[in-house]
Amino acid sequence: MDKQNRKAIIAGNWKMNKTATEAAELIDALIPAVKGAGCEVVICTPFTSLAAAVEKTRGTNLHVGAENVHFEKSGAYTGEISADMLVDLGVEYVITGHSERRQYFAETDETVNKRTRAALAAGLKVIVCVGENLAQREQGVTEELVRLQTKIALGGVSAEEMKNVVIAYEPVWAIGTGRTATSEQAQEVCAAIRKVLAELYGQAVATATTVQYGGSMNAANADELLAKPDVDGGLIGGASLKADAFAAIVAAAGK
Ligand code: PEP
């Protein structure tokens, strides 16, 4: 199986943007803009917009995801949301390990693993984010670091469960900065991730798993990034907040 046979996925990460009212407006614009897309299209919205997003996208090709999930099933965790709560709403995907959660909310490789396993156990599809910061890239430890993040995030995840796992390579220095990794840098790390997957699960799982790039992907650079053999889609922040910009990336992924 090669790139043509893998599922290309473009996922929007709305972060802490859009009220539920604004989300409904954006979804109304997105539905016609991405209709008939040649790739899977996911929108990951704040918790407050998930119910409306699920309702509005029913019967369309838009899939809905959350941006985080707690690892316990239920209990005294004020302010948290469980995987079962997401599933009950009709949510299909969840992001784990986003660098903003690692940076601002004390997320560690271990908690990324716990969230990933809890989400998979509940039947969610998980977009696991990994990536180096600028200092780590400059120190030349990108590949080692991403290998470690990937291995720890997937600890205890079975080969069968890997059907519901997407890995997003997101260099922290490229997120929200307008500074995109070159297509060669994206390819190099996405290929390294696929190599770790082969070591962990065998070649069949590695070649079947979608590996995305994320970090200032936009309509202008999407074609070149998505043309690389190990880049199977994108996780999109800023450009996912405008229907036309997001639709242009979706179109690039469908080529
Ligand atoms: C992200 O938040 O995952 C992301 C890639 O953001 P941006 O596209 O804005 O860099």
CSV table of C-alpha atoms and ligand atoms in Angstrom, one decimal:
chain,number,residue,atom,x,y,z
A,1,MET,CA,0.0,0.0,0.0
A,2,ASP,CA,1.4,3.4,-0.9
A,3,LYS,CA,0.3,7.0,-0.5
A,4,GLN,CA,-2.5,6.6,-3.1
A,5,ASN,CA,-4.1,3.9,-1.0
A,6,ARG,CA,-3.8,5.7,2.3
A,7,LYS,CA,-6.6,7.9,3.6
A,8,ALA,CA,-5.7,11.6,3.1
A,9,ILE,CA,-7.2,13.6,5.9
A,10,ILE,CA,-7.4,17.4,6.2
A,11,ALA,CA,-8.4,18.4,9.8
A,12,GLY,CA,-9.1,21.9,11.0
A,13,ASN,CA,-8.1,22.7,14.6
A,14,TRP,CA,-10.2,25.7,15.5
A,15,LYS,CA,-8.4,26.1,18.9
A,16,MET,CA,-10.2,28.6,21.2
A,17,ASN,CA,-12.0,30.3,18.4
A,18,LYS,CA,-15.7,30.7,17.4
A,19,THR,CA,-18.7,30.9,19.6
A,20,ALA,CA,-21.3,28.3,18.9
A,21,THR,CA,-23.2,30.9,16.9
A,22,GLU,CA,-20.1,31.7,14.8
A,23,ALA,CA,-19.3,28.0,14.5
A,24,ALA,CA,-22.7,27.4,12.9
A,25,GLU,CA,-22.0,30.2,10.4
A,26,LEU,CA,-18.6,28.8,9.5
A,27,ILE,CA,-20.1,25.3,9.1
A,28,ASP,CA,-22.8,26.6,6.8
A,29,ALA,CA,-20.1,28.1,4.6
A,30,LEU,CA,-17.9,25.0,4.8
A,31,ILE,CA,-20.5,22.4,3.8
A,32,PRO,CA,-20.8,23.6,0.1
A,33,ALA,CA,-17.1,24.5,0.0
A,34,VAL,CA,-15.8,21.0,0.7
A,35,LYS,CA,-18.7,19.0,-0.8
A,36,GLY,CA,-17.3,16.2,-3.0
A,37,ALA,CA,-13.8,16.5,-1.5
A,38,GLY,CA,-11.3,13.9,-2.6
A,39,CYS,CA,-10.0,13.4,1.0
A,40,GLU,CA,-11.5,13.0,4.5
A,41,VAL,CA,-12.4,16.4,6.0
A,42,VAL,CA,-12.5,16.9,9.8
A,43,ILE,CA,-13.3,20.0,11.9
A,44,CYS,CA,-12.1,19.9,15.5
A,45,THR,CA,-14.1,22.6,17.4
A,46,PRO,CA,-14.2,23.8,20.9
A,47,PHE,CA,-16.4,21.7,23.2
A,48,THR,CA,-19.1,24.3,23.2
A,49,SER,CA,-19.6,24.0,19.4
A,50,LEU,CA,-19.5,20.2,19.2
A,51,ALA,CA,-23.2,19.5,19.5
A,52,ALA,CA,-24.1,22.0,16.9
A,53,ALA,CA,-21.3,20.8,14.6
A,54,VAL,CA,-22.5,17.2,14.8
A,55,GLU,CA,-26.1,18.2,14.2
A,56,LYS,CA,-25.2,20.5,11.2
A,57,THR,CA,-22.8,18.1,9.5
A,58,ARG,CA,-25.1,15.1,9.6
A,59,GLY,CA,-25.4,13.7,6.1
A,60,THR,CA,-22.5,15.7,4.8
A,61,ASN,CA,-18.8,14.7,4.2
A,62,LEU,CA,-17.7,16.8,7.2
A,63,HIS,CA,-16.5,14.8,10.2
A,64,VAL,CA,-16.4,16.3,13.7
A,65,GLY,CA,-13.6,16.2,16.3
A,66,ALA,CA,-12.8,17.6,19.7
A,67,GLU,CA,-9.5,19.3,20.6
A,68,ASN,CA,-8.9,17.4,23.8
A,69,VAL,CA,-10.3,14.6,26.1
A,70,HIS,CA,-9.7,13.6,29.6
A,71,PHE,CA,-8.3,10.1,30.3
A,72,GLU,CA,-10.6,9.0,33.2
A,73,LYS,CA,-14.0,7.7,32.4
A,74,SER,CA,-15.8,9.9,34.9
A,75,GLY,CA,-15.4,11.3,38.4
A,76,ALA,CA,-14.2,14.4,40.3
A,77,TYR,CA,-12.3,16.2,37.5
A,78,THR,CA,-14.0,19.6,37.4
A,79,GLY,CA,-14.0,21.1,34.0
A,80,GLU,CA,-13.0,18.0,32.1
A,81,ILE,CA,-14.7,16.1,29.3
A,82,SER,CA,-14.6,12.3,29.0
A,83,ALA,CA,-14.3,10.2,25.8
A,84,ASP,CA,-17.7,8.7,26.5
A,85,MET,CA,-19.2,12.2,26.6
A,86,LEU,CA,-17.8,12.9,23.2
A,87,VAL,CA,-19.0,9.6,21.8
A,88,ASP,CA,-22.4,10.2,23.1
A,89,LEU,CA,-22.6,13.6,21.3
A,90,GLY,CA,-21.7,11.9,18.1
A,91,VAL,CA,-18.1,13.2,17.9
A,92,GLU,CA,-15.8,11.0,15.8
A,93,TYR,CA,-12.3,12.3,16.2
A,94,VAL,CA,-10.2,13.9,19.0
A,95,ILE,CA,-6.8,15.6,19.0
A,96,THR,CA,-4.3,14.5,21.6
A,97,GLY,CA,-0.9,16.0,22.4
A,98,HIS,CA,-1.2,19.3,20.6
A,99,SER,CA,1.8,21.4,21.4
A,100,GLU,CA,-0.3,24.2,22.9
A,101,ARG,CA,-1.6,21.7,25.5
A,102,ARG,CA,1.9,20.5,26.1
A,103,GLN,CA,3.2,24.1,26.4
A,104,TYR,CA,0.4,25.7,28.4
A,105,PHE,CA,-1.5,22.9,30.2
A,106,ALA,CA,1.2,20.6,31.5
A,107,GLU,CA,0.6,17.9,29.0
A,108,THR,CA,3.3,15.2,29.0
A,109,ASP,CA,4.1,12.3,26.8
A,110,GLU,CA,2.5,10.1,29.5
A,111,THR,CA,-0.8,12.0,29.7
A,112,VAL,CA,-0.9,12.1,25.9
A,113,ASN,CA,-0.7,8.3,26.0
A,114,LYS,CA,-3.4,8.1,28.7
A,115,ARG,CA,-5.7,10.3,26.7
A,116,THR,CA,-5.0,8.5,23.4
A,117,ARG,CA,-5.8,5.1,25.0
A,118,ALA,CA,-8.9,6.3,26.7
A,119,ALA,CA,-10.2,7.8,23.5
A,120,LEU,CA,-9.4,4.7,21.4
A,121,ALA,CA,-11.1,2.5,24.0
A,122,ALA,CA,-14.3,4.6,23.7
A,123,GLY,CA,-14.3,4.2,20.0
A,124,LEU,CA,-12.9,7.6,18.9
A,125,LYS,CA,-10.4,8.2,16.2
A,126,VAL,CA,-7.4,10.0,17.5
A,127,ILE,CA,-5.1,12.6,15.9
A,128,VAL,CA,-1.9,12.3,18.0
A,129,CYS,CA,0.4,15.4,17.6
A,130,VAL,CA,4.2,15.2,17.9
A,131,GLY,CA,6.9,17.7,17.0
A,132,GLU,CA,10.0,19.5,18.1
A,133,ASN,CA,10.5,23.1,19.2
A,134,LEU,CA,13.0,25.4,17.6
A,135,ALA,CA,15.8,24.8,20.1
A,136,GLN,CA,15.4,21.0,19.6
A,137,ARG,CA,15.6,21.4,15.8
A,138,GLU,CA,18.7,23.5,16.2
A,139,GLN,CA,20.2,21.0,18.5
A,140,GLY,CA,19.7,18.3,15.8
A,141,VAL,CA,17.4,16.1,18.0
A,142,THR,CA,14.2,16.3,16.0
A,143,GLU,CA,14.1,12.7,14.8
A,144,GLU,CA,15.0,11.3,18.2
A,145,LEU,CA,12.5,13.4,20.0
A,146,VAL,CA,9.7,12.7,17.5
A,147,ARG,CA,10.5,9.0,17.7
A,148,LEU,CA,10.2,9.1,21.5
A,149,GLN,CA,7.0,11.1,21.5
A,150,THR,CA,5.4,8.7,19.0
A,151,LYS,CA,6.5,5.6,21.0
A,152,ILE,CA,5.3,6.9,24.3
A,153,ALA,CA,2.0,8.2,22.9
A,154,LEU,CA,1.3,4.8,21.4
A,155,GLY,CA,2.4,2.7,24.4
A,156,GLY,CA,-0.3,0.0,24.9
A,157,VAL,CA,-2.1,0.8,21.7
A,158,SER,CA,-2.7,-2.4,19.6
A,159,ALA,CA,-2.1,-2.9,15.9
A,160,GLU,CA,-5.9,-3.2,15.5
A,161,GLU,CA,-6.4,0.1,17.3
A,162,MET,CA,-3.9,1.8,14.9
A,163,LYS,CA,-6.7,1.8,12.3
A,164,ASN,CA,-8.2,4.6,14.3
A,165,VAL,CA,-4.9,6.5,14.8
A,166,VAL,CA,-3.6,9.4,12.8
A,167,ILE,CA,-0.2,11.0,13.6
A,168,ALA,CA,0.2,14.7,13.0
A,169,TYR,CA,3.8,16.0,12.7
A,170,GLU,CA,3.7,19.5,13.9
A,171,PRO,CA,7.0,21.4,14.4
A,172,VAL,CA,6.2,23.8,17.2
A,173,TRP,CA,8.2,26.6,15.6
A,174,ALA,CA,5.8,26.4,12.6
A,175,ILE,CA,2.5,26.5,14.4
A,176,GLY,CA,0.7,29.9,14.1
A,177,THR,CA,4.0,31.6,13.1
A,178,GLY,CA,3.5,31.7,9.4
A,179,ARG,CA,6.9,29.9,9.2
A,180,THR,CA,6.2,26.6,7.4
A,181,ALA,CA,8.6,23.6,7.4
A,182,THR,CA,10.0,23.1,4.0
A,183,SER,CA,8.3,20.2,2.1
A,184,GLU,CA,11.7,18.3,2.5
A,185,GLN,CA,11.7,18.8,6.3
A,186,ALA,CA,8.0,17.7,6.5
A,187,GLN,CA,8.8,14.6,4.4
A,188,GLU,CA,11.9,13.7,6.4
A,189,VAL,CA,10.1,13.7,9.7
A,190,CYS,CA,6.8,12.1,8.4
A,191,ALA,CA,9.0,9.3,6.9
A,192,ALA,CA,10.8,8.9,10.3
A,193,ILE,CA,7.4,8.6,12.0
A,194,ARG,CA,6.4,5.9,9.6
A,195,LYS,CA,9.6,4.1,10.3
A,196,VAL,CA,8.9,4.1,14.0
A,197,LEU,CA,5.4,2.7,13.3
A,198,ALA,CA,7.0,-0.1,11.2
A,199,GLU,CA,9.3,-0.9,14.2
A,200,LEU,CA,6.3,-0.9,16.6
A,201,TYR,CA,3.6,-2.6,14.5
A,202,GLY,CA,5.2,-3.9,11.3
A,203,GLN,CA,5.3,-2.5,7.7
A,204,ALA,CA,1.6,-3.2,6.9
A,205,VAL,CA,0.4,-0.9,9.8
A,206,ALA,CA,3.0,1.7,9.0
A,207,THR,CA,2.1,2.0,5.4
A,208,ALA,CA,-1.6,2.1,6.2
A,209,THR,CA,-1.4,4.9,8.8
A,210,THR,CA,-2.2,8.5,7.8
A,211,VAL,CA,0.6,10.9,8.8
A,212,GLN,CA,-0.2,14.5,8.6
A,213,TYR,CA,1.9,17.7,8.6
A,214,GLY,CA,0.7,20.7,10.5
A,215,GLY,CA,2.2,24.2,10.9
A,216,SER,CA,1.1,27.2,9.0
A,217,MET,CA,-0.2,25.1,6.1
A,218,ASN,CA,-2.2,27.3,3.7
A,219,ALA,CA,-3.6,27.5,0.2
A,220,ALA,CA,-0.2,28.6,-1.1
A,221,ASN,CA,2.0,25.9,0.3
A,222,ALA,CA,-0.4,22.9,0.6
A,223,ASP,CA,0.2,21.6,-2.9
A,224,GLU,CA,4.0,21.2,-2.4
A,225,LEU,CA,3.7,19.8,1.2
A,226,LEU,CA,0.9,17.3,0.3
A,227,ALA,CA,2.8,16.1,-2.8
A,228,LYS,CA,5.4,14.5,-0.6
A,229,PRO,CA,5.2,10.7,-0.4
A,230,ASP,CA,4.8,10.4,3.4
A,231,VAL,CA,2.7,13.5,4.0
A,232,ASP,CA,-0.9,12.2,3.9
A,233,GLY,CA,-2.8,15.4,4.9
A,234,GLY,CA,-2.7,18.3,7.2
A,235,LEU,CA,-3.7,19.6,10.6
A,236,ILE,CA,-4.7,23.2,10.0
A,237,GLY,CA,-5.0,25.9,12.6
A,238,GLY,CA,-5.4,29.5,11.3
A,239,ALA,CA,-6.4,28.6,7.8
A,240,SER,CA,-9.2,26.4,9.1
A,241,LEU,CA,-11.2,29.4,10.4
A,242,LYS,CA,-12.1,30.7,6.9
A,243,ALA,CA,-14.2,28.5,4.6
A,244,ASP,CA,-12.4,29.5,1.4
A,245,ALA,CA,-8.9,29.1,2.8
A,246,PHE,CA,-9.7,25.7,4.3
A,247,ALA,CA,-11.5,24.5,1.1
A,248,ALA,CA,-8.4,25.4,-0.9
A,249,ILE,CA,-6.3,23.1,1.2
A,250,VAL,CA,-8.9,20.3,1.1
A,251,ALA,CA,-8.9,20.7,-2.7
A,252,ALA,CA,-5.1,20.3,-2.8
A,253,ALA,CA,-5.3,17.1,-0.7
A,254,GLY,CA,-7.8,15.7,-3.1
A,255,LYS,CA,-5.5,16.0,-6.2
B,1,PEP,C1,-2.3,23.7,14.7
B,1,PEP,O1,-2.8,24.4,15.6
B,1,PEP,O2,-2.3,22.5,14.8
B,1,PEP,C2,-1.7,24.4,13.6
B,1,PEP,C3,-1.1,23.7,12.7
B,1,PEP,O3,-1.9,25.8,13.5
B,1,PEP,P1,-1.5,26.7,12.3
B,1,PEP,O4,-2.0,26.1,11.0
B,1,PEP,O5,-2.2,28.0,12.6
B,1,PEP,O6,0.0,26.8,12.3
